[in-house]
Amino acid sequence: MDFNTLFKNEGVTLNKEKGDHVFMQGEVDGSIYYIQSGLLKAYYTSEDGKESVKSFIATNDIIGSLSTALSEKNCSFSLICLEPTTLIKIPISRLIEHSKKDLEIANSMIDVLLNLSIKKEIREYEFLCLSAEERLNKLMQLQPQLIEKVTQNDLARYLGVTPVGLSRIKKRILKG
Amino acid sequence: MDFNTLFKNEGVTLNKEKGDHVFMQGEVDGSIYYIQSGLLKAYYTSEDGKESVKSFIATNDIIGSLSTALSEKNCSFSLICLEPTTLIKIPISRLIEHSKKDLEIANSMIDVLLNLSIKKEIREYEFLCLSAEERLNKLMQLQPQLIEKVTQNDLARYLGVTPVGLSRIKKRILKG
DNA sequence: AGCGATCATTAACCGAGGTTAAAACGATGG
DNA sequence: CCATCGTTTTAACCTCGGTTAATGATCGCT
């Protein structure tokens, strides 16, 4: 069976408004979501209430809470819509069941996980090897349309700095 | 077919000394390695010659250059042995071929990639949400034996600071 | 128009960590 | 035992970004 067919046959379609949460940090949400349209933000809230943005998720992306799925409570996160969003939800357990029986599904899973790993590897590299300013420059080059859509606060927390810090960095870039 | 059997049947065993490289940054090494014994360091070298440690790889771990495999040259890295090391090498293309035909292999791949993704997610979280000091504390709790084995320089570059910075952090931790 | 609310910028101060260089602490070999 | 090399620590100085708080800017609401 085809991966997209699986989503269409067994998935549940959800329509969410801007500001709606898909799930909250701490909840065990054993699902994978395919984003049909819209924009979401995955974020961590620390004990002292500070927010860090893990990722933005756009149309055609797939997002799921891998770690909660495997009961790694450490880095469970919240998922919220930044725009009206349509997503298709399917339990990870269903995906794994199908993977055990169906070669095509299994290989789609491998594709998804490979792409996910590469994205994470790139982000890991950016934190390890680049400064906040360099991370911003790279993002401006590769995803300028994203920067237009999100607030400075979310953008800053995604880059690993505060909104105040981001403002300073932008100023520095403009001056040359 | 079993995943371990595949490694044993089709893999090539390599014996490396401390200081030997398995591959260098920039090379296209389309292989996956299973570490039978030993300890390795994966690291990036930036244009100005500075080194950042991506990860340490120990016995029973699996490591491969995902991004070079998919010709993402951005974050290609070098792999060097910190101890005498025995590894089994297999081309990624072989793994993918088998995955296309063999459910068991495909599901082993899924397992490996899921674990890899979770590891990367945790590290991503640590850079985004924790300070260098917190990252060190966590590492001391979870992998004290690793800290014994690696130099302060490698440890510092893994935590995202300089050896001088790490020395300061250790001092601060001891004082309370 | 006027108001509060949210968001972005700016300024002043502070602390963590980078940089450079020197010193201390090993190990090893002659 | 001393010389040397690599590793770790210390010290002095500086930059970046956090923190707090004040100021603008923009939007929606009545």
Short mmCIF file of C-alpha atoms (C1' of nucleotides) in Angstrom, two decimals:
data_model
loop_
_atom_site.label_atom_id
_atom_site.label_comp_id
_atom_site.label_asym_id
_atom_site.label_seq_id
_atom_site.Cartn_x
_atom_site.Cartn_y
_atom_site.Cartn_z
CA MET A 1 0.00 0.00 0.00
CA ASP A 2 1.00 3.55 -0.76
CA PHE A 3 1.94 5.85 2.13
CA ASN A 4 -0.37 8.63 1.02
CA THR A 5 -3.23 6.17 0.56
CA LEU A 6 -2.65 4.97 4.11
CA PHE A 7 -2.95 8.49 5.43
CA LYS A 8 -6.12 9.04 3.44
CA ASN A 9 -7.74 5.74 4.37
CA GLU A 10 -6.86 5.49 8.02
CA GLY A 11 -6.05 9.06 8.98
CA VAL A 12 -8.40 11.51 10.66
CA THR A 13 -8.56 15.00 9.18
CA LEU A 14 -8.39 17.89 11.64
CA ASN A 15 -9.15 21.52 10.94
CA LYS A 16 -7.54 23.92 13.36
CA GLU A 17 -7.63 27.67 13.81
CA LYS A 18 -4.69 29.96 14.45
CA GLY A 19 -3.84 29.64 18.12
CA ASP A 20 -5.22 26.12 18.50
CA HIS A 21 -3.00 23.51 20.04
CA VAL A 22 -2.63 20.09 18.45
CA PHE A 23 -1.07 18.71 21.61
CA MET A 24 0.60 20.05 24.73
CA GLN A 25 3.96 19.31 26.28
CA GLY A 26 3.65 16.47 28.78
CA GLU A 27 0.77 14.78 27.00
CA VAL A 28 1.45 11.38 25.49
CA ASP A 29 0.32 11.84 21.91
CA GLY A 30 1.29 8.75 19.99
CA SER A 31 0.47 10.18 16.59
CA ILE A 32 2.04 11.33 13.38
CA TYR A 33 0.57 14.31 11.55
CA TYR A 34 0.73 15.15 7.89
CA ILE A 35 0.24 18.88 7.26
CA GLN A 36 -2.10 19.39 4.33
CA SER A 37 -1.97 23.16 4.62
CA GLY A 38 -1.04 25.77 7.19
CA LEU A 39 1.84 26.55 9.54
CA LEU A 40 2.65 25.26 13.00
CA LYS A 41 5.19 25.82 15.72
CA ALA A 42 6.68 23.09 17.90
CA TYR A 43 8.04 24.47 21.15
CA TYR A 44 9.40 23.60 24.56
CA THR A 45 8.36 25.34 27.77
CA SER A 46 10.97 25.12 30.53
CA GLU A 47 10.22 24.95 34.23
CA ASP A 48 10.75 28.67 34.67
CA GLY A 49 8.20 29.32 31.92
CA LYS A 50 10.62 30.20 29.14
CA GLU A 51 9.80 29.12 25.64
CA SER A 52 12.15 27.66 22.99
CA VAL A 53 11.02 27.03 19.45
CA LYS A 54 11.98 23.57 18.26
CA SER A 55 10.74 23.93 14.69
CA PHE A 56 8.25 25.42 12.30
CA ILE A 57 6.17 22.92 10.36
CA ALA A 58 4.68 23.87 7.01
CA THR A 59 2.52 22.40 4.26
CA ASN A 60 3.49 18.84 3.23
CA ASP A 61 5.68 18.36 6.31
CA ILE A 62 5.23 15.47 8.70
CA ILE A 63 5.49 15.95 12.44
CA GLY A 64 5.07 13.65 15.37
CA SER A 65 6.18 13.35 18.92
CA LEU A 66 8.81 10.64 18.56
CA SER A 67 10.10 10.95 22.07
CA THR A 68 6.74 10.81 23.78
CA ALA A 69 5.95 7.89 21.54
CA LEU A 70 8.88 6.12 23.12
CA SER A 71 8.16 7.60 26.55
CA GLU A 72 11.22 9.81 26.61
CA LYS A 73 9.56 12.50 28.66
CA ASN A 74 12.63 14.69 28.59
CA CYS A 75 11.99 16.61 25.47
CA SER A 76 8.28 16.42 24.96
CA PHE A 77 6.96 19.56 23.31
CA SER A 78 3.80 21.48 22.44
CA LEU A 79 2.42 21.94 18.94
CA ILE A 80 0.40 25.04 18.08
CA CYS A 81 -1.04 26.49 14.87
CA LEU A 82 0.31 29.84 13.68
CA GLU A 83 -2.25 29.89 10.87
CA PRO A 84 -5.46 28.01 10.07
CA THR A 85 -4.18 24.50 9.49
CA THR A 86 -5.46 21.21 8.12
CA LEU A 87 -3.69 18.07 9.26
CA ILE A 88 -4.17 14.34 8.97
CA LYS A 89 -3.58 12.37 12.13
CA ILE A 90 -2.61 8.73 12.36
CA PRO A 91 -1.40 6.74 15.37
CA ILE A 92 2.26 5.77 15.24
CA SER A 93 1.25 2.29 16.35
CA ARG A 94 -0.77 1.92 13.13
CA LEU A 95 2.21 2.99 11.07
CA ILE A 96 4.43 0.50 12.82
CA GLU A 97 1.88 -2.28 12.43
CA HIS A 98 1.70 -1.60 8.73
CA SER A 99 5.45 -1.39 8.44
CA LYS A 100 5.74 -4.86 9.90
CA LYS A 101 3.56 -6.28 7.14
CA ASP A 102 3.94 -3.97 4.16
CA LEU A 103 7.22 -3.33 2.35
CA GLU A 104 6.04 -0.17 0.65
CA ILE A 105 4.88 1.40 3.88
CA ALA A 106 8.09 0.35 5.60
CA ASN A 107 10.16 2.01 2.89
CA SER A 108 8.07 5.16 3.08
CA MET A 109 8.79 5.19 6.80
CA ILE A 110 12.49 4.84 6.06
CA ASP A 111 12.27 7.78 3.67
CA VAL A 112 10.49 9.94 6.21
CA LEU A 113 12.90 9.03 8.98
CA LEU A 114 15.95 9.58 6.76
CA ASN A 115 14.73 13.05 5.85
CA LEU A 116 13.93 13.77 9.47
CA SER A 117 17.38 12.64 10.57
CA ILE A 118 19.04 14.83 7.98
CA LYS A 119 17.02 17.88 9.04
CA LYS A 120 17.95 17.29 12.65
CA GLU A 121 21.57 16.75 11.71
CA ILE A 122 21.64 20.09 9.93
CA ARG A 123 20.06 21.87 12.88
CA GLU A 124 22.47 20.16 15.28
CA TYR A 125 25.33 21.36 13.09
CA GLU A 126 23.99 24.90 13.09
CA PHE A 127 23.90 25.08 16.87
CA LEU A 128 27.29 23.47 17.24
CA CYS A 129 29.21 25.34 14.56
CA LEU A 130 27.40 28.60 13.79
CA SER A 131 26.71 31.77 15.77
CA ALA A 132 23.18 33.12 16.17
CA GLU A 133 24.00 35.70 13.53
CA GLU A 134 25.16 33.04 11.08
CA ARG A 135 22.05 30.97 11.78
CA LEU A 136 19.89 34.00 10.98
CA ASN A 137 21.78 34.70 7.76
CA LYS A 138 21.38 31.13 6.63
CA LEU A 139 17.66 31.16 7.40
CA MET A 140 17.22 34.43 5.52
CA GLN A 141 18.83 32.84 2.49
CA LEU A 142 17.06 29.50 2.59
CA GLN A 143 13.60 30.37 3.94
CA PRO A 144 12.94 34.09 3.57
CA GLN A 145 9.19 33.47 3.28
CA LEU A 146 9.17 31.84 6.72
CA ILE A 147 10.74 34.89 8.33
CA GLU A 148 7.91 37.04 6.98
CA LYS A 149 5.30 34.84 8.58
CA VAL A 150 6.50 34.41 12.13
CA THR A 151 6.90 36.91 14.97
CA GLN A 152 10.30 38.16 16.05
CA ASN A 153 9.73 36.41 19.33
CA ASP A 154 9.19 33.01 17.71
CA LEU A 155 12.04 33.58 15.28
CA ALA A 156 14.39 34.56 18.10
CA ARG A 157 13.44 31.53 20.21
CA TYR A 158 14.00 29.33 17.16
CA LEU A 159 17.48 30.76 16.67
CA GLY A 160 18.28 30.25 20.34
CA VAL A 161 18.32 33.91 21.38
CA THR A 162 15.89 36.36 22.98
CA PRO A 163 13.82 38.84 20.94
CA VAL A 164 16.05 41.60 22.28
CA GLY A 165 19.11 39.73 21.11
CA LEU A 166 17.60 39.14 17.69
CA SER A 167 16.85 42.83 17.31
CA ARG A 168 20.50 43.62 18.02
CA ILE A 169 21.67 41.01 15.53
CA LYS A 170 19.43 42.39 12.79
CA LYS A 171 20.77 45.87 13.45
CA ARG A 172 24.32 44.58 13.20
CA ILE A 173 23.60 42.83 9.90
CA LEU A 174 22.11 45.96 8.35
CA LYS A 175 25.09 48.10 9.28
CA GLY A 176 27.34 45.66 7.48
CA MET B 1 16.98 -11.82 6.96
CA ASP B 2 18.22 -10.60 10.29
CA PHE B 3 19.97 -7.24 10.46
CA ASN B 4 22.98 -8.59 12.34
CA THR B 5 23.29 -11.45 9.91
CA LEU B 6 23.34 -8.97 7.07
CA PHE B 7 26.19 -7.08 8.68
CA LYS B 8 28.10 -10.30 9.21
CA ASN B 9 27.48 -11.68 5.72
CA GLU B 10 27.94 -8.60 3.63
CA GLY B 11 29.92 -6.30 5.83
CA VAL B 12 33.68 -5.77 5.77
CA THR B 13 35.47 -5.82 9.09
CA LEU B 14 38.00 -3.05 9.70
CA ASN B 15 40.57 -2.88 12.46
CA LYS B 16 41.75 0.61 13.25
CA GLU B 17 44.31 2.05 15.62
CA LYS B 18 43.92 5.05 17.86
CA GLY B 19 44.34 8.12 15.69
CA ASP B 20 43.24 6.42 12.48
CA HIS B 21 40.58 8.09 10.43
CA VAL B 22 37.64 6.10 9.07
CA PHE B 23 36.76 8.90 6.68
CA MET B 24 37.48 12.60 6.31
CA GLN B 25 35.18 15.58 5.97
CA GLY B 26 34.44 16.26 2.31
CA GLU B 27 34.82 12.66 1.21
CA VAL B 28 31.71 10.95 -0.04
CA ASP B 29 31.57 7.83 2.09
CA GLY B 30 28.29 6.08 1.37
CA SER B 31 28.64 3.58 4.18
CA ILE B 32 27.15 2.64 7.50
CA TYR B 33 29.43 1.35 10.25
CA TYR B 34 28.61 -0.89 13.14
CA ILE B 35 31.06 -0.48 16.02
CA GLN B 36 32.04 -3.86 17.39
CA SER B 37 34.40 -2.39 19.94
CA GLY B 38 36.24 0.84 20.55
CA LEU B 39 35.51 4.53 20.65
CA LEU B 40 35.31 7.13 17.88
CA LYS B 41 34.79 10.83 17.50
CA ALA B 42 32.78 12.46 14.71
CA TYR B 43 33.79 16.07 14.18
CA TYR B 44 33.46 19.08 11.93
CA THR B 45 36.35 21.29 10.87
CA SER B 46 35.31 24.81 9.91
CA GLU B 47 36.99 26.93 7.28
CA ASP B 48 39.08 28.75 9.86
CA GLY B 49 40.32 25.40 11.15
CA LYS B 50 38.26 25.19 14.31
CA GLU B 51 36.97 21.84 15.38
CA SER B 52 33.52 20.96 16.74
CA VAL B 53 32.71 17.51 18.04
CA LYS B 54 29.48 16.17 16.64
CA SER B 55 29.35 12.96 18.65
CA PHE B 56 31.23 10.16 20.32
CA ILE B 57 30.47 6.69 19.02
CA ALA B 58 30.98 3.67 21.24
CA THR B 59 30.65 -0.11 21.14
CA ASN B 60 27.39 -1.34 19.55
CA ASP B 61 26.60 2.05 18.08
CA ILE B 62 25.91 2.59 14.41
CA ILE B 63 27.30 5.58 12.54
CA GLY B 64 27.15 6.69 8.96
CA SER B 65 27.38 9.80 6.93
CA LEU B 66 23.69 10.34 6.13
CA SER B 67 24.15 13.73 4.65
CA THR B 68 27.05 12.91 2.41
CA ALA B 69 25.07 9.88 1.35
CA LEU B 70 22.44 12.29 0.11
CA SER B 71 25.04 14.75 -1.11
CA GLU B 72 24.28 17.41 1.47
CA LYS B 73 27.80 18.68 1.61
CA ASN B 74 27.00 21.24 4.26
CA CYS B 75 27.57 19.16 7.30
CA SER B 76 29.89 16.44 6.19
CA PHE B 77 32.21 15.39 8.99
CA SER B 78 35.34 13.41 9.82
CA LEU B 79 35.42 10.18 11.81
CA ILE B 80 38.49 9.28 13.89
CA CYS B 81 39.29 6.55 16.38
CA LEU B 82 40.04 7.59 19.96
CA GLU B 83 40.91 3.98 20.84
CA PRO B 84 41.73 0.82 18.89
CA THR B 85 38.44 0.11 17.17
CA THR B 86 36.82 -2.69 15.22
CA LEU B 87 34.00 -1.78 12.88
CA ILE B 88 31.90 -3.46 10.24
CA LYS B 89 31.32 -1.46 7.09
CA ILE B 90 28.44 -1.82 4.68
CA PRO B 91 27.37 0.45 1.82
CA ILE B 92 24.15 2.32 2.47
CA SER B 93 23.04 1.38 -1.03
CA ARG B 94 23.16 -2.30 -0.01
CA LEU B 95 21.05 -1.59 3.04
CA ILE B 96 18.50 0.26 0.95
CA GLU B 97 18.43 -2.50 -1.66
CA HIS B 98 17.73 -5.06 1.02
CA SER B 99 15.12 -2.84 2.62
CA LYS B 100 13.24 -2.73 -0.65
CA LYS B 101 12.97 -6.51 -0.68
CA ASP B 102 13.13 -7.67 2.91
CA LEU B 103 10.60 -6.69 5.60
CA GLU B 104 12.83 -7.64 8.48
CA ILE B 105 15.74 -5.55 7.23
CA ALA B 106 13.40 -2.65 6.51
CA ASN B 107 12.07 -2.76 10.05
CA SER B 108 15.57 -2.93 11.46
CA MET B 109 16.34 0.18 9.46
CA ILE B 110 13.27 1.85 10.91
CA ASP B 111 14.46 0.93 14.40
CA VAL B 112 17.93 2.33 13.76
CA LEU B 113 16.58 5.53 12.23
CA LEU B 114 14.04 6.03 15.02
CA ASN B 115 16.76 5.71 17.64
CA LEU B 116 18.99 8.02 15.65
CA SER B 117 16.24 10.61 15.36
CA ILE B 118 15.56 10.48 19.07
CA LYS B 119 19.24 10.93 19.90
CA LYS B 120 19.43 13.91 17.58
CA GLU B 121 16.24 15.34 19.01
CA ILE B 122 17.66 15.14 22.51
CA ARG B 123 20.88 16.84 21.46
CA GLU B 124 18.95 19.53 19.58
CA TYR B 125 16.94 20.11 22.75
CA GLU B 126 20.09 20.40 24.83
CA PHE B 127 21.56 23.10 22.62
CA LEU B 128 18.29 24.98 22.37
CA CYS B 129 17.21 24.85 26.01
CA LEU B 130 20.25 24.18 28.20
CA SER B 131 23.39 26.15 29.03
CA ALA B 132 26.85 24.65 28.54
CA GLU B 133 26.99 24.08 32.29
CA GLU B 134 23.68 22.22 32.27
CA ARG B 135 24.81 20.14 29.31
CA LEU B 136 27.95 19.16 31.23
CA ASN B 137 25.95 18.26 34.34
CA LYS B 138 23.63 16.08 32.32
CA LEU B 139 26.53 14.33 30.61
CA MET B 140 28.23 13.72 33.96
CA GLN B 141 25.06 12.05 35.21
CA LEU B 142 24.27 9.99 32.14
CA GLN B 143 27.72 9.07 30.77
CA PRO B 144 30.36 9.56 33.44
CA GLN B 145 32.50 6.80 31.89
CA LEU B 146 32.68 8.74 28.63
CA ILE B 147 34.04 11.83 30.36
CA GLU B 148 36.90 9.76 31.77
CA LYS B 149 37.91 8.58 28.33
CA VAL B 150 38.03 11.77 26.28
CA THR B 151 40.28 14.81 26.50
CA GLN B 152 39.05 18.13 27.88
CA ASN B 153 39.47 19.55 24.43
CA ASP B 154 37.17 17.00 22.79
CA LEU B 155 34.69 17.21 25.64
CA ALA B 156 34.59 21.00 25.41
CA ARG B 157 34.08 20.95 21.64
CA TYR B 158 31.29 18.44 22.11
CA LEU B 159 29.56 20.72 24.63
CA GLY B 160 29.94 23.68 22.29
CA VAL B 161 32.57 25.59 24.28
CA THR B 162 36.36 25.99 24.25
CA PRO B 163 38.64 24.00 26.57
CA VAL B 164 39.28 27.24 28.47
CA GLY B 165 35.54 27.72 28.90
CA LEU B 166 35.07 24.14 30.04
CA SER B 167 37.77 24.53 32.64
CA ARG B 168 35.93 27.55 34.05
CA ILE B 169 32.63 25.69 34.10
CA LYS B 170 34.14 22.76 35.99
CA LYS B 171 35.59 25.15 38.54
CA ARG B 172 32.20 26.80 38.98
CA ILE B 173 30.48 23.44 39.46
CA LEU B 174 32.95 22.36 42.14
CA LYS B 175 32.52 25.56 44.14
CA GLY B 176 28.76 24.94 44.23
"C1'" DA C 1 -10.72 59.27 17.53
"C1'" DG C 2 -9.05 57.08 21.71
"C1'" DC C 3 -7.78 52.91 24.30
"C1'" DG C 4 -5.51 48.83 25.60
"C1'" DA C 5 -2.90 45.01 23.93
"C1'" DT C 6 0.61 42.96 21.49
"C1'" DC C 7 4.89 43.27 19.20
"C1'" DA C 8 9.49 45.41 17.96
"C1'" DT C 9 13.20 48.35 19.17
"C1'" DT C 10 16.43 50.72 22.15
"C1'" DA C 11 19.32 51.61 26.14
"C1'" DA C 12 22.01 50.36 30.40
"C1'" DC C 13 23.88 46.93 32.98
"C1'" DC C 14 25.66 42.30 33.79
"C1'" DG C 15 27.40 37.62 33.21
"C1'" DA C 16 28.97 33.71 30.39
"C1'" DG C 17 32.14 32.40 27.51
"C1'" DG C 18 35.84 33.54 23.61
"C1'" DT C 19 40.77 34.85 22.92
"C1'" DT C 20 45.42 35.02 23.93
"C1'" DA C 21 49.15 33.89 26.49
"C1'" DA C 22 51.37 32.17 30.42
"C1'" DA C 23 51.86 28.85 33.99
"C1'" DA C 24 51.14 24.25 36.10
"C1'" DC C 25 50.73 19.59 35.65
"C1'" DG C 26 51.37 15.50 34.12
"C1'" DA C 27 53.47 11.74 31.20
"C1'" DT C 28 57.41 10.02 28.52
"C1'" DG C 29 62.19 9.34 27.06
"C1'" DG C 30 67.21 10.11 27.44
"C1'" DC D 1 66.84 13.21 37.37
"C1'" DC D 2 66.04 16.44 34.00
"C1'" DA D 3 64.13 17.85 29.43
"C1'" DT D 4 60.30 17.85 26.66
"C1'" DC D 5 55.82 17.48 24.85
"C1'" DG D 6 50.91 17.40 25.40
"C1'" DT D 7 47.13 18.51 28.28
"C1'" DT D 8 44.78 21.34 31.65
"C1'" DT D 9 44.29 25.42 34.29
"C1'" DT D 10 44.71 30.46 35.30
"C1'" DA D 11 44.63 35.19 34.36
"C1'" DA D 12 43.40 39.56 31.71
"C1'" DC D 13 40.73 41.49 28.48
"C1'" DC D 14 36.78 41.71 25.34
"C1'" DT D 15 32.47 40.44 22.80
"C1'" DC D 16 28.09 38.59 22.60
"C1'" DG D 17 23.87 38.02 24.19
"C1'" DG D 18 20.64 37.93 28.64
"C1'" DT D 19 17.91 40.95 31.67
"C1'" DT D 20 15.07 44.66 32.76
"C1'" DA D 21 12.71 48.49 31.67
"C1'" DA D 22 11.37 52.21 28.84
"C1'" DT D 23 9.86 53.74 24.30
"C1'" DG D 24 7.63 53.21 19.67
"C1'" DA D 25 4.70 51.00 16.47
"C1'" DT D 26 0.72 48.55 14.97
"C1'" DC D 27 -3.51 46.56 15.37
"C1'" DG D 28 -8.17 45.76 16.78
"C1'" DC D 29 -12.16 47.37 19.63
"C1'" DT D 30 -15.93 50.36 21.48
#
